[in-house]
């Protein structure tokens, strides 16, 4: 046969697109195919054997209807499209999903359809029930909850709750996800098929589950009622209340359902009961209602009759499949448990391995640290030994220093005591020196007065001598007067004049006064040299005794000395308080040989004694000779001892 002949014998076809709840399929149908042929093709493609629940739905002029099985596809009022679109949906709902839905594909298709109806709000569900159903839907899709895998946000793209529920509560998507995840975590261990069946078990108890609603009216003009058809019977609702029917007709109580154009009549089985009549807006609605009633009634009767061989085989296969799935689930659960235990054991071994490695690392680090510590301790021990030696040496030096300081402290105390004693003695000496200076000043005044009187007497004697000489020896007056000594010599050489003793006493008195003045100047010079020496010694000692409290006492003493020196003679005023401050009081005063004889005409004949104490006591007595008509003795005694106290 030629190729052209084969082309002529090939039947004409048209394209059909069938949309299921989770897939789209395209088929090429022959022109003569009936609705049942296309339906069987789709069921074979899906592997579906429970075909009596499903049908092919299409929409024409805004109204959905079902493809009739006994008529050709092209003879029905299908959309004029290429390809022609149909939706493969559940047309009838079981009374008990757990007993009637045997195949897994049947359960899956029902699950998807009921879920979509709840999300599209075709079936009303309370918010609490929607959250529970959503958790079962997540369990059916993702399996057991794993916090490591199912991190927050994994349900962000999933549509799990009706928009009505989302609008009803002021909750964020994260809050809804947290609530759903809390229920989802409790479904751990439930298989996916079991989760879908649990979803359908909850959904079949909802008031609007499996009900097809149609607007009707008891009068031709009004449409104020709803007619509902489901697996249990026919129900009449108010238009605003789809939950509680006003009137219900169970399939077991209905004798006949018929329609005439727009009028539909329900005759109860009880002949005495009232016949219910209602009107619909279109004839097609009545036909659709009649089809749903017939199909649901047939299923109602089938459930109550003995199962056919095919149903029995399917139930047996379903039981075997459930048993197999149960065993498989148990095996998987055991394997999962063993795997989890193995993973836990592995994690424990890894943890122990990491712990041992960490302990080994810490032990190595500790060993290294101990070695470093040992080396450091050895160095520290060596340093400590050196420090111990150094400390021992320092201790010995400190002990020597302590002993030296003790000796120094003792010396300092002794020196302080001696210094205080010398200060007291110096105060007494200073007071006595002031008194002596006053006395000497008065004596000097008296001596000056006496000298003046003596010179006046000498002048008068000379004048008298000249007068006598002119009278007795006029030739002598020719010579000019020279000096008293010359006059004396002349008078002695001549031997002619007897000199008056008073002139001789006058010369002697002048000689004694001059000699006493020279001695006094020499003593003053020596005393100044001693004071300078004391000044240098006190300046050196002042640094050592700066911490003591004697400094203030010296200031007081020197202040009293300054006040006393203000009344002293001129040779003592050359030394100020600052000079006396530097006097070295620790050394004894030297013994001065104050040997001098003086004779002066004084009215009183008192004896003045200057004792100077020293270890070797010595006394020098100076006695002046008689002068003039009276006699005066001046005795100066110098005594010197270790205490270096001078009494004048």
Coordinates of C-alpha atoms in Angstrom, one line a residue:
X1 CA 0.0 0.0 0.0
X2 CA 1.3 3.4 -0.9
X3 CA 2.0 6.2 1.5
X4 CA -0.8 8.2 0.0
X5 CA -3.2 5.4 0.8
X6 CA -2.0 5.3 4.4
X7 CA -2.7 9.0 4.8
X8 CA -6.2 8.6 3.5
X9 CA -6.9 5.8 6.0
X10 CA -5.6 7.8 9.1
X11 CA -8.5 9.1 11.2
X12 CA -9.0 12.8 11.8
X13 CA -8.0 14.1 15.3
X14 CA -8.3 17.2 17.4
X15 CA -6.0 18.3 20.2
X16 CA -7.2 18.3 23.8
X17 CA -5.4 19.8 26.8
X18 CA -6.3 18.3 30.2
X19 CA -5.3 20.2 33.4
X20 CA -5.1 18.2 36.6
X21 CA -4.3 19.7 40.0
X22 CA -0.6 19.3 39.6
X23 CA 0.0 18.7 35.9
X24 CA -1.0 19.5 32.3
X25 CA -1.4 16.9 29.6
X26 CA -2.2 17.0 25.9
X27 CA -3.9 14.3 23.9
X28 CA -4.9 13.8 20.2
X29 CA -8.5 12.6 20.1
X30 CA -10.3 11.1 17.2
X31 CA -13.3 13.0 15.9
X32 CA -15.6 10.1 16.7
X33 CA -14.5 9.8 20.3
X34 CA -17.1 10.0 23.1
X35 CA -16.6 11.6 26.4
X36 CA -15.9 8.3 28.0
X37 CA -13.1 7.6 25.6
X38 CA -11.3 10.8 26.5
X39 CA -11.9 10.3 30.2
X40 CA -10.5 6.7 30.1
X41 CA -7.4 8.0 28.3
X42 CA -6.8 10.5 31.0
X43 CA -7.3 8.0 33.8
X44 CA -4.9 5.5 32.1
X45 CA -2.4 8.3 31.8
X46 CA -2.7 9.1 35.5
X47 CA -2.9 5.4 36.6
X48 CA -6.2 6.1 38.2
X49 CA -8.6 3.2 38.9
X50 CA -11.2 4.9 41.1
X51 CA -12.6 6.8 38.2
X52 CA -16.2 7.2 39.6
X53 CA -15.2 10.2 41.7
X54 CA -13.8 12.3 38.8
X55 CA -14.9 14.0 35.7
X56 CA -13.8 16.4 32.9
X57 CA -15.1 19.9 33.5
X58 CA -15.2 22.8 31.1
X59 CA -16.6 26.4 31.1
X60 CA -19.0 27.7 28.5
X61 CA -20.6 31.1 28.6
X62 CA -19.4 31.7 32.1
X63 CA -20.9 28.5 33.5
X64 CA -19.0 25.4 34.3
X65 CA -20.4 22.0 33.3
X66 CA -19.2 18.4 33.1
X67 CA -18.4 16.4 29.9
X68 CA -21.0 13.7 29.3
X69 CA -19.6 10.3 29.0
X70 CA -22.2 8.8 26.5
X71 CA -22.0 11.6 23.9
X72 CA -19.3 12.4 21.4
X73 CA -16.9 15.1 22.5
X74 CA -17.4 17.3 19.5
X75 CA -21.2 17.0 19.7
X76 CA -21.3 18.7 23.0
X77 CA -21.1 22.5 23.6
X78 CA -17.4 22.6 24.3
X79 CA -15.2 25.7 23.8
X80 CA -14.1 26.3 20.3
X81 CA -10.4 26.3 21.0
X82 CA -7.3 24.6 19.8
X83 CA -6.5 22.7 21.8
X84 CA -9.8 22.2 23.7
X85 CA -9.2 22.7 27.5
X86 CA -10.7 20.5 30.2
X87 CA -10.0 20.3 33.9
X88 CA -9.8 16.9 35.5
X89 CA -11.5 17.3 38.9
X90 CA -13.3 15.4 41.6
X91 CA -17.0 15.5 40.7
X92 CA -18.3 13.4 43.6
X93 CA -17.0 13.3 47.2
X94 CA -16.8 10.2 49.4
X95 CA -18.6 10.1 52.8
X96 CA -15.5 8.7 54.6
X97 CA -12.2 9.4 52.8
X98 CA -10.3 6.8 54.9
X99 CA -12.5 3.9 53.7
X100 CA -13.4 5.0 50.2
X101 CA -10.2 6.5 48.8
X102 CA -8.0 3.5 48.2
X103 CA -5.4 4.6 45.7
X104 CA -2.6 6.9 46.5
X105 CA -3.2 9.0 43.4
X106 CA -6.8 9.4 44.3
X107 CA -5.9 10.6 47.8
X108 CA -3.3 13.0 46.3
X109 CA -5.8 14.5 43.8
X110 CA -8.5 14.9 46.5
X111 CA -5.9 16.5 48.8
X112 CA -4.9 19.1 46.2
X113 CA -8.4 19.9 45.2
X114 CA -9.7 20.3 48.8
X115 CA -6.7 22.4 49.7
X116 CA -7.3 24.7 46.8
X117 CA -11.0 25.0 47.7
X118 CA -10.0 26.0 51.3
X119 CA -7.4 28.5 50.1
X120 CA -9.9 30.0 47.6
X121 CA -12.5 30.2 50.4
X122 CA -15.0 27.9 48.6
X123 CA -14.9 25.8 51.8
X124 CA -15.1 27.8 55.0
X125 CA -12.5 26.9 57.7
X126 CA -11.8 28.5 61.1
X127 CA -8.4 30.1 61.6
X128 CA -7.3 27.5 64.1
X129 CA -8.2 24.7 61.7
X130 CA -6.5 26.4 58.8
X131 CA -3.2 26.5 60.8
X132 CA -3.5 22.8 61.6
X133 CA -4.3 22.0 58.0
X134 CA -1.4 24.1 56.8
X135 CA 1.0 22.2 59.1
X136 CA -0.2 18.9 57.6
X137 CA 0.2 20.3 54.1
X138 CA 3.8 21.2 55.0
X139 CA 4.4 17.7 56.4
X140 CA 3.0 16.2 53.2
X141 CA 5.3 18.3 51.1
X142 CA 8.6 18.5 53.1
X143 CA 8.4 15.4 55.3
X144 CA 9.7 15.5 58.9
X145 CA 10.7 18.8 60.4
X146 CA 14.5 19.4 60.6
X147 CA 15.5 22.6 62.3
X148 CA 18.9 22.5 60.6
X149 CA 17.3 22.4 57.1
X150 CA 14.0 24.2 57.6
X151 CA 15.4 27.5 58.7
X152 CA 13.2 30.6 59.3
X153 CA 11.7 31.8 56.0
X154 CA 11.4 28.5 54.2
X155 CA 7.6 28.9 54.0
X156 CA 7.8 32.5 52.7
X157 CA 6.8 31.4 49.2
X158 CA 4.1 28.9 50.2
X159 CA 0.4 29.7 50.1
X160 CA -0.9 27.9 53.2
X161 CA -3.6 30.2 54.7
X162 CA -6.7 31.8 53.1
X163 CA -6.5 35.6 52.6
X164 CA -9.5 36.0 54.9
X165 CA -7.6 34.6 57.8
X166 CA -4.6 36.8 57.0
X167 CA -6.8 39.9 57.0
X168 CA -8.6 38.9 60.1
X169 CA -5.5 38.9 62.3
X170 CA -2.8 41.6 62.5
X171 CA 0.1 39.2 62.2
X172 CA 3.2 39.2 60.1
X173 CA 4.2 36.4 57.8
X174 CA 7.0 35.5 60.2
X175 CA 4.5 35.1 63.0
X176 CA 2.2 32.9 60.9
X177 CA 5.2 30.8 59.9
X178 CA 6.2 30.4 63.5
X179 CA 2.8 29.2 64.5
X180 CA 2.6 26.8 61.5
X181 CA 6.2 25.5 62.3
X182 CA 5.2 24.8 65.9
X183 CA 2.4 22.5 64.7
X184 CA 4.6 21.1 61.9
X185 CA 7.3 20.1 64.4
X186 CA 4.8 18.0 66.3
X187 CA 4.0 15.8 63.2
X188 CA 7.5 14.3 63.2
X189 CA 7.3 10.6 62.1
X190 CA 4.1 10.9 60.1
X191 CA 4.5 9.7 56.5
X192 CA 3.5 12.1 53.7
X193 CA 0.5 9.9 52.6
X194 CA -0.7 9.8 56.1
X195 CA -0.4 13.5 56.4
X196 CA -2.5 14.0 53.3
X197 CA -5.1 11.6 54.7
X198 CA -5.2 13.4 58.0
X199 CA -5.7 16.6 56.1
X200 CA -8.7 15.1 54.3
X201 CA -10.1 13.7 57.6
X202 CA -10.2 17.2 59.1
X203 CA -11.6 18.7 55.9
X204 CA -14.5 16.2 55.5
X205 CA -15.9 17.4 58.8
X206 CA -16.3 21.0 57.5
X207 CA -19.8 22.2 56.7
X208 CA -19.1 23.2 53.1
X209 CA -17.0 20.1 52.2
X210 CA -18.1 18.4 49.0
X211 CA -21.3 20.6 48.5
X212 CA -22.2 22.0 45.1
X213 CA -24.4 25.1 45.5
X214 CA -27.0 26.4 42.9
X215 CA -29.2 29.4 43.2
X216 CA -32.9 28.5 43.2
X217 CA -36.3 30.0 44.1
X218 CA -39.6 28.7 45.1
X219 CA -41.2 31.2 42.8
X220 CA -40.2 31.9 39.2
X221 CA -39.2 35.5 39.8
X222 CA -37.3 35.2 43.1
X223 CA -33.9 33.6 43.8
X224 CA -33.6 33.7 47.5
X225 CA -32.5 30.1 48.2
X226 CA -29.5 27.9 47.6
X227 CA -29.7 24.2 46.6
X228 CA -26.8 22.1 47.8
X229 CA -26.0 18.6 46.6
X230 CA -23.4 16.4 48.3
X231 CA -22.7 12.8 49.1
X232 CA -25.4 12.6 51.8
X233 CA -28.3 14.2 50.0
X234 CA -30.0 17.4 48.9
X235 CA -30.1 20.5 51.2
X236 CA -31.9 23.8 51.0
X237 CA -30.1 26.9 52.4
X238 CA -30.8 30.6 52.9
X239 CA -28.7 32.6 50.4
X240 CA -26.7 34.2 53.3
X241 CA -26.2 31.0 55.3
X242 CA -24.4 28.1 53.7
X243 CA -23.7 26.2 57.0
X244 CA -27.0 25.3 58.4
X245 CA -29.6 24.0 55.9
X246 CA -33.3 24.9 56.3
X247 CA -34.4 21.5 54.8
X248 CA -32.6 18.4 54.0
X249 CA -33.4 15.3 51.8
X250 CA -31.3 12.2 52.3
X251 CA -30.7 9.9 49.4
X252 CA -32.4 7.1 51.3
X253 CA -35.6 9.2 51.7
X254 CA -35.9 10.4 48.1
X255 CA -38.1 8.4 45.7
X256 CA -37.8 10.4 42.5
X257 CA -36.1 13.6 41.1
X258 CA -37.4 15.1 37.9
X259 CA -37.4 18.4 36.0
X260 CA -39.5 20.1 33.4
X261 CA -37.8 23.0 31.8
X262 CA -36.9 25.3 34.7
X263 CA -38.9 23.4 37.4
X264 CA -37.3 20.7 39.4
X265 CA -39.3 18.3 41.6
X266 CA -38.1 16.2 44.5
X267 CA -40.5 13.5 45.6
X268 CA -39.8 12.0 49.0
X269 CA -40.1 8.2 49.6
X270 CA -42.9 8.9 52.0
X271 CA -45.9 9.5 49.9
X272 CA -47.5 11.5 52.6
X273 CA -44.7 13.9 52.7
X274 CA -44.9 17.1 50.7
X275 CA -43.3 17.3 47.3
X276 CA -40.6 19.9 47.1
X277 CA -40.6 22.0 43.9
X278 CA -38.3 24.9 43.0
X279 CA -37.2 26.9 40.0
X280 CA -33.8 27.7 38.5
X281 CA -32.8 30.5 36.2
X282 CA -31.7 28.2 33.3
X283 CA -32.5 24.8 32.0
X284 CA -28.8 23.9 32.0
X285 CA -28.7 24.3 35.7
X286 CA -31.5 21.8 36.2
X287 CA -29.7 19.4 34.0
X288 CA -26.5 19.8 36.0
X289 CA -28.3 19.4 39.2
X290 CA -29.9 16.3 37.9
X291 CA -26.6 14.8 36.9
X292 CA -25.0 15.5 40.3
X293 CA -28.0 14.0 42.0
X294 CA -27.9 10.9 39.9
X295 CA -24.1 10.4 40.4
X296 CA -24.2 11.0 44.2
X297 CA -27.2 8.7 44.5
X298 CA -25.5 5.9 42.6
X299 CA -22.4 6.2 44.8
X300 CA -24.7 6.2 47.9
X301 CA -26.3 3.0 46.7
X302 CA -22.9 1.5 45.8
X303 CA -21.5 2.1 49.3
X304 CA -24.4 0.2 50.8
X305 CA -24.3 -2.7 48.4
X306 CA -21.8 -5.6 48.3
X307 CA -18.5 -4.5 46.7
X308 CA -17.8 -5.7 43.3
X309 CA -14.9 -7.9 42.5
X310 CA -12.9 -5.0 41.2
X311 CA -13.6 -3.0 44.4
X312 CA -12.7 -6.0 46.5
X313 CA -9.4 -6.4 44.6
X314 CA -8.7 -2.7 44.9
X315 CA -9.4 -2.8 48.6
X316 CA -7.2 -5.8 49.0
X317 CA -4.4 -4.2 47.1
X318 CA -5.0 -1.0 49.1
X319 CA -4.7 -3.1 52.4
X320 CA -1.6 -4.8 51.0
X321 CA -0.2 -1.5 49.9
X322 CA -0.9 0.0 53.3
X323 CA 0.7 -2.9 55.0
X324 CA 3.6 -2.7 52.7
X325 CA 3.8 1.0 53.3
X326 CA 3.5 0.5 57.0
X327 CA 6.3 -2.1 57.0
X328 CA 8.3 0.2 54.7
X329 CA 7.6 3.1 57.0
X330 CA 8.6 1.0 60.0
X331 CA 11.7 -0.1 58.2
X332 CA 12.5 3.4 57.2
X333 CA 11.8 4.5 60.7
X334 CA 14.2 1.8 62.0
X335 CA 16.8 2.7 59.4
X336 CA 16.3 6.4 60.2
X337 CA 16.6 5.7 63.9
X338 CA 19.7 3.6 63.2
X339 CA 21.0 6.3 61.0
X340 CA 20.3 8.9 63.6
X341 CA 22.0 6.7 66.2
X342 CA 24.9 6.1 63.9
X343 CA 25.1 9.9 63.2
X344 CA 24.9 10.5 66.9
X345 CA 27.5 7.9 67.5
X346 CA 29.6 9.5 64.7
X347 CA 29.1 12.9 66.1
X348 CA 30.0 11.6 69.6
X349 CA 33.1 9.9 68.1
X350 CA 34.0 13.0 66.2
X351 CA 33.3 15.0 69.4
X352 CA 35.5 12.7 71.3
X353 CA 38.1 12.8 68.6
X354 CA 38.0 16.5 68.6
X355 CA 38.1 16.5 72.3
X356 CA 41.1 14.1 72.3
X357 CA 42.8 16.1 69.7
X358 CA 42.1 19.2 71.7
X359 CA 43.4 17.5 74.8
X360 CA 46.5 16.3 72.9
X361 CA 47.0 19.9 71.6
X362 CA 46.5 21.3 75.1
X363 CA 48.9 18.6 76.5
X364 CA 51.5 19.6 73.9
X365 CA 51.0 23.2 74.6
X366 CA 51.1 22.4 78.3
X367 CA 54.4 20.5 77.8
X368 CA 55.9 23.3 75.8
X369 CA 54.7 25.8 78.5
X370 CA 56.1 23.5 81.2
X371 CA 59.4 23.3 79.4
X372 CA 59.5 27.1 78.9
X373 CA 58.4 27.4 82.6
X374 CA 61.2 25.0 83.6
X375 CA 63.7 27.1 81.7
X376 CA 62.3 30.2 83.1
X377 CA 62.3 28.8 86.6
X378 CA 65.9 27.7 86.1
X379 CA 66.8 31.3 85.1
X380 CA 64.7 32.6 87.9
X381 CA 66.5 30.2 90.3
X382 CA 69.8 31.5 89.1
X383 CA 68.7 35.0 89.3
X384 CA 67.2 34.3 92.8
X385 CA 70.5 32.8 93.9
X386 CA 72.4 35.9 92.6
X387 CA 69.8 38.1 94.3
X388 CA 70.2 36.0 97.5
X389 CA 73.9 36.6 97.4
X390 CA 73.4 40.2 96.7
X391 CA 70.8 40.5 99.4
X392 CA 73.2 38.8 101.8
X393 CA 75.9 41.2 100.9
X394 CA 73.4 44.1 101.2
X395 CA 72.3 42.7 104.5
X396 CA 75.8 42.6 105.7
X397 CA 76.4 46.1 104.5
X398 CA 73.0 47.2 106.0
X399 CA 74.1 45.6 109.3
X400 CA 77.4 47.5 109.1
X401 CA 75.5 50.6 108.2
X402 CA 73.1 50.0 111.1
X403 CA 76.0 49.6 113.5
X404 CA 77.6 52.7 112.1
X405 CA 74.4 54.6 112.4
X406 CA 73.9 53.4 115.9
X407 CA 77.4 54.6 116.7
X408 CA 76.7 57.8 114.8
X409 CA 73.4 58.2 116.7
X410 CA 75.2 57.6 120.0
X411 CA 77.9 60.1 118.9
X412 CA 75.2 62.5 117.7
X413 CA 73.4 62.2 121.1
X414 CA 76.7 62.8 122.9
X415 CA 77.6 65.7 120.6
X416 CA 74.1 67.1 121.0
X417 CA 74.5 66.9 124.8
X418 CA 77.9 68.5 124.6
X419 CA 76.7 71.1 122.2
X420 CA 73.8 71.9 124.4
X421 CA 76.2 72.2 127.4
X422 CA 78.5 74.4 125.3
X423 CA 75.6 76.5 124.2
X424 CA 74.7 77.1 127.8
X425 CA 78.3 77.9 128.6
X426 CA 78.6 80.1 125.6
X427 CA 75.5 82.0 126.7
X428 CA 77.1 82.6 130.1
X429 CA 80.4 83.5 128.4
X430 CA 78.6 85.9 126.1
X431 CA 76.8 87.6 129.0
X432 CA 80.1 87.9 131.0
X433 CA 81.9 89.2 127.9
X434 CA 79.3 91.9 127.5
X435 CA 79.6 92.8 131.2
X436 CA 83.4 92.7 130.9
X437 CA 83.3 94.9 127.8
X438 CA 81.1 97.4 129.7
X439 CA 83.5 97.4 132.6
X440 CA 86.5 97.7 130.3
X441 CA 84.8 100.6 128.5
X442 CA 84.2 102.4 131.8
X443 CA 87.8 101.7 132.8
X444 CA 89.0 103.0 129.5
X445 CA 87.0 106.2 130.0
X446 CA 88.5 106.5 133.5
X447 CA 92.0 105.9 132.1
X448 CA 91.4 108.5 129.4
X449 CA 90.3 110.9 132.1
X450 CA 93.3 110.0 134.3
X451 CA 95.6 110.3 131.3
X452 CA 94.2 113.7 130.5
X453 CA 94.7 114.8 134.1
X454 CA 98.2 113.3 134.1
X455 CA 99.2 115.2 130.9
X456 CA 97.7 118.4 132.3
X457 CA 99.7 117.8 135.5
X458 CA 102.8 117.1 133.4
X459 CA 102.3 120.2 131.4
X460 CA 101.9 122.2 134.6
X461 CA 105.0 120.5 136.0
X462 CA 107.0 121.3 132.8
X463 CA 105.8 124.8 133.0
X464 CA 106.8 125.0 136.6
X465 CA 110.1 123.4 135.8
X466 CA 110.7 126.0 133.1
X467 CA 109.7 128.7 135.4
X468 CA 112.1 127.5 138.1
X469 CA 114.8 127.0 135.6
X470 CA 114.5 130.5 134.3
X471 CA 114.7 131.9 137.7
X472 CA 117.7 129.9 138.9
X473 CA 119.5 129.3 135.7
X474 CA 118.8 132.0 133.3
X475 CA 121.4 130.6 130.8
X476 CA 119.3 127.4 130.4
X477 CA 116.4 129.3 129.0
X478 CA 118.3 130.1 126.0
X479 CA 117.8 126.5 124.7
X480 CA 114.5 125.5 123.3
X481 CA 112.4 122.9 125.1
X482 CA 112.7 119.5 123.6
X483 CA 111.0 116.7 125.2
X484 CA 110.3 115.6 128.7
X485 CA 113.1 113.0 128.4
X486 CA 115.6 115.6 127.3
X487 CA 114.6 117.8 130.1
X488 CA 115.0 114.9 132.5
X489 CA 118.4 114.1 131.1
X490 CA 119.5 117.6 131.3
X491 CA 118.4 117.9 134.8
X492 CA 120.0 114.6 135.7
X493 CA 123.3 115.5 134.0
X494 CA 123.5 118.7 135.6
X495 CA 122.7 117.3 139.0
X496 CA 122.0 120.8 140.1
X497 CA 118.2 120.6 140.2
X498 CA 116.4 118.1 142.2
X499 CA 113.5 116.7 140.2
X500 CA 110.2 116.3 141.7
X501 CA 109.0 112.7 142.2
X502 CA 105.8 113.6 140.7
X503 CA 107.3 113.9 137.2
X504 CA 108.8 110.5 137.4
X505 CA 105.5 108.9 138.4
X506 CA 103.9 110.6 135.5
X507 CA 106.2 109.0 133.0
X508 CA 105.8 105.7 134.6
X509 CA 102.0 106.0 134.5
X510 CA 102.2 106.8 130.8
X511 CA 104.4 103.8 130.1
X512 CA 102.1 101.4 131.9
X513 CA 99.0 102.7 130.2
X514 CA 100.6 102.3 126.8
X515 CA 101.7 98.8 127.6
X516 CA 98.3 97.8 128.8
X517 CA 96.7 99.2 125.6
X518 CA 99.1 97.1 123.5
X519 CA 98.2 94.0 125.5
X520 CA 94.6 94.7 125.1
X521 CA 94.9 95.1 121.3
X522 CA 96.9 91.8 121.1
X523 CA 94.2 90.0 123.1
X524 CA 91.5 91.4 120.9
X525 CA 93.4 90.3 117.8
X526 CA 93.7 86.7 119.2
X527 CA 90.1 86.7 120.2
X528 CA 89.1 87.7 116.6
X529 CA 91.3 84.9 115.1
X530 CA 89.6 82.4 117.4
X531 CA 86.2 83.6 116.4
X532 CA 87.0 83.2 112.7
X533 CA 88.2 79.7 113.4
X534 CA 85.0 78.9 115.3
X535 CA 83.1 80.3 112.4
X536 CA 84.6 77.9 109.9
X537 CA 84.2 74.9 112.2
X538 CA 80.5 75.7 112.9
X539 CA 79.9 76.1 109.1
X540 CA 81.1 72.5 108.6
X541 CA 79.1 71.2 111.6
X542 CA 75.9 72.9 110.5
X543 CA 75.3 70.5 107.6
X544 CA 75.4 67.5 110.0
X545 CA 73.2 69.0 112.7
X546 CA 70.7 70.6 110.3
X547 CA 67.9 68.1 111.3
X548 CA 68.2 68.7 115.0
X549 CA 66.2 71.2 116.9
X550 CA 69.2 73.1 118.1
X551 CA 69.2 75.4 115.2
X552 CA 66.2 77.4 116.4
X553 CA 67.8 77.5 119.9
X554 CA 71.0 78.9 118.4
X555 CA 69.0 81.5 116.7
X556 CA 67.5 82.5 120.0
X557 CA 71.0 82.5 121.6
X558 CA 72.5 84.5 118.8
X559 CA 69.5 86.9 118.9
X560 CA 70.3 87.5 122.6
X561 CA 74.0 87.9 121.6
X562 CA 73.0 90.5 119.0
X563 CA 71.1 92.4 121.6
X564 CA 73.9 92.1 124.0
X565 CA 76.6 93.1 121.4
X566 CA 74.6 96.2 120.7
X567 CA 75.9 97.4 124.1
X568 CA 79.4 95.9 123.6
X569 CA 82.5 97.9 122.7
X570 CA 83.5 98.5 119.1
X571 CA 86.0 95.6 118.9
X572 CA 83.1 93.1 119.7
X573 CA 80.6 94.7 117.3
X574 CA 82.7 93.6 114.3
X575 CA 81.2 90.1 114.9
X576 CA 77.5 89.8 114.1
X577 CA 74.9 87.1 114.9
X578 CA 75.8 85.2 111.8
X579 CA 79.4 85.0 112.8
X580 CA 78.5 83.7 116.2
X581 CA 76.2 81.2 114.6
X582 CA 79.1 79.6 112.9
X583 CA 81.2 79.3 116.1
X584 CA 82.4 75.7 116.8
X585 CA 81.2 75.0 120.2
X586 CA 82.4 71.5 120.3
X587 CA 86.1 72.4 120.7
X588 CA 87.4 73.8 124.0
X589 CA 88.6 77.4 124.1
X590 CA 92.4 77.7 124.1
X591 CA 94.2 79.0 127.0
X592 CA 95.3 82.6 126.5
X593 CA 98.2 84.0 128.5
X594 CA 96.5 87.1 129.7
X595 CA 99.6 88.3 131.7
X596 CA 99.6 92.0 132.0
X597 CA 100.2 94.6 134.7
X598 CA 98.5 97.9 134.7
X599 CA 98.3 100.7 137.1
X600 CA 95.9 103.5 136.9
X601 CA 94.8 106.2 139.3
X602 CA 91.4 104.9 140.4
X603 CA 89.4 106.0 143.3
X604 CA 88.4 102.5 144.5
X605 CA 90.8 99.8 145.2
X606 CA 89.0 96.7 144.1
X607 CA 90.5 93.4 142.9
X608 CA 89.2 92.0 139.5
X609 CA 89.7 88.3 138.8
X610 CA 89.3 86.5 135.4
X611 CA 89.3 82.7 136.0
X612 CA 89.7 80.4 133.0
X613 CA 89.0 76.6 133.7
X614 CA 91.1 73.9 132.1
X615 CA 92.4 70.5 132.9
X616 CA 95.8 71.8 133.9
X617 CA 94.9 74.6 136.3
X618 CA 97.2 77.7 136.0
X619 CA 96.9 81.1 137.5
X620 CA 98.8 84.2 136.4
X621 CA 98.7 87.2 138.7
X622 CA 99.6 90.6 137.6
X623 CA 100.3 93.3 140.2
X624 CA 100.7 97.0 139.4
X625 CA 103.1 99.1 141.4
X626 CA 102.2 102.1 143.4
X627 CA 101.6 105.3 141.5
X628 CA 101.5 108.8 142.9
X629 CA 100.3 109.6 146.3
X630 CA 97.9 106.6 146.4
X631 CA 98.4 102.9 145.8
X632 CA 96.3 100.7 143.4
X633 CA 96.6 97.0 142.8
X634 CA 95.0 95.3 139.8
X635 CA 95.2 91.5 139.9
X636 CA 94.1 89.5 136.8
X637 CA 93.7 85.7 137.4
X638 CA 93.2 83.3 134.4
X639 CA 92.0 79.8 135.2
X640 CA 91.3 77.3 132.4
X641 CA 89.5 73.9 132.6
X642 CA 87.9 71.3 130.2
X643 CA 84.5 72.9 130.4
X644 CA 86.1 75.9 128.6
X645 CA 84.1 78.4 130.7
X646 CA 85.8 81.8 131.1
X647 CA 85.0 83.9 134.1
X648 CA 86.1 87.5 134.1

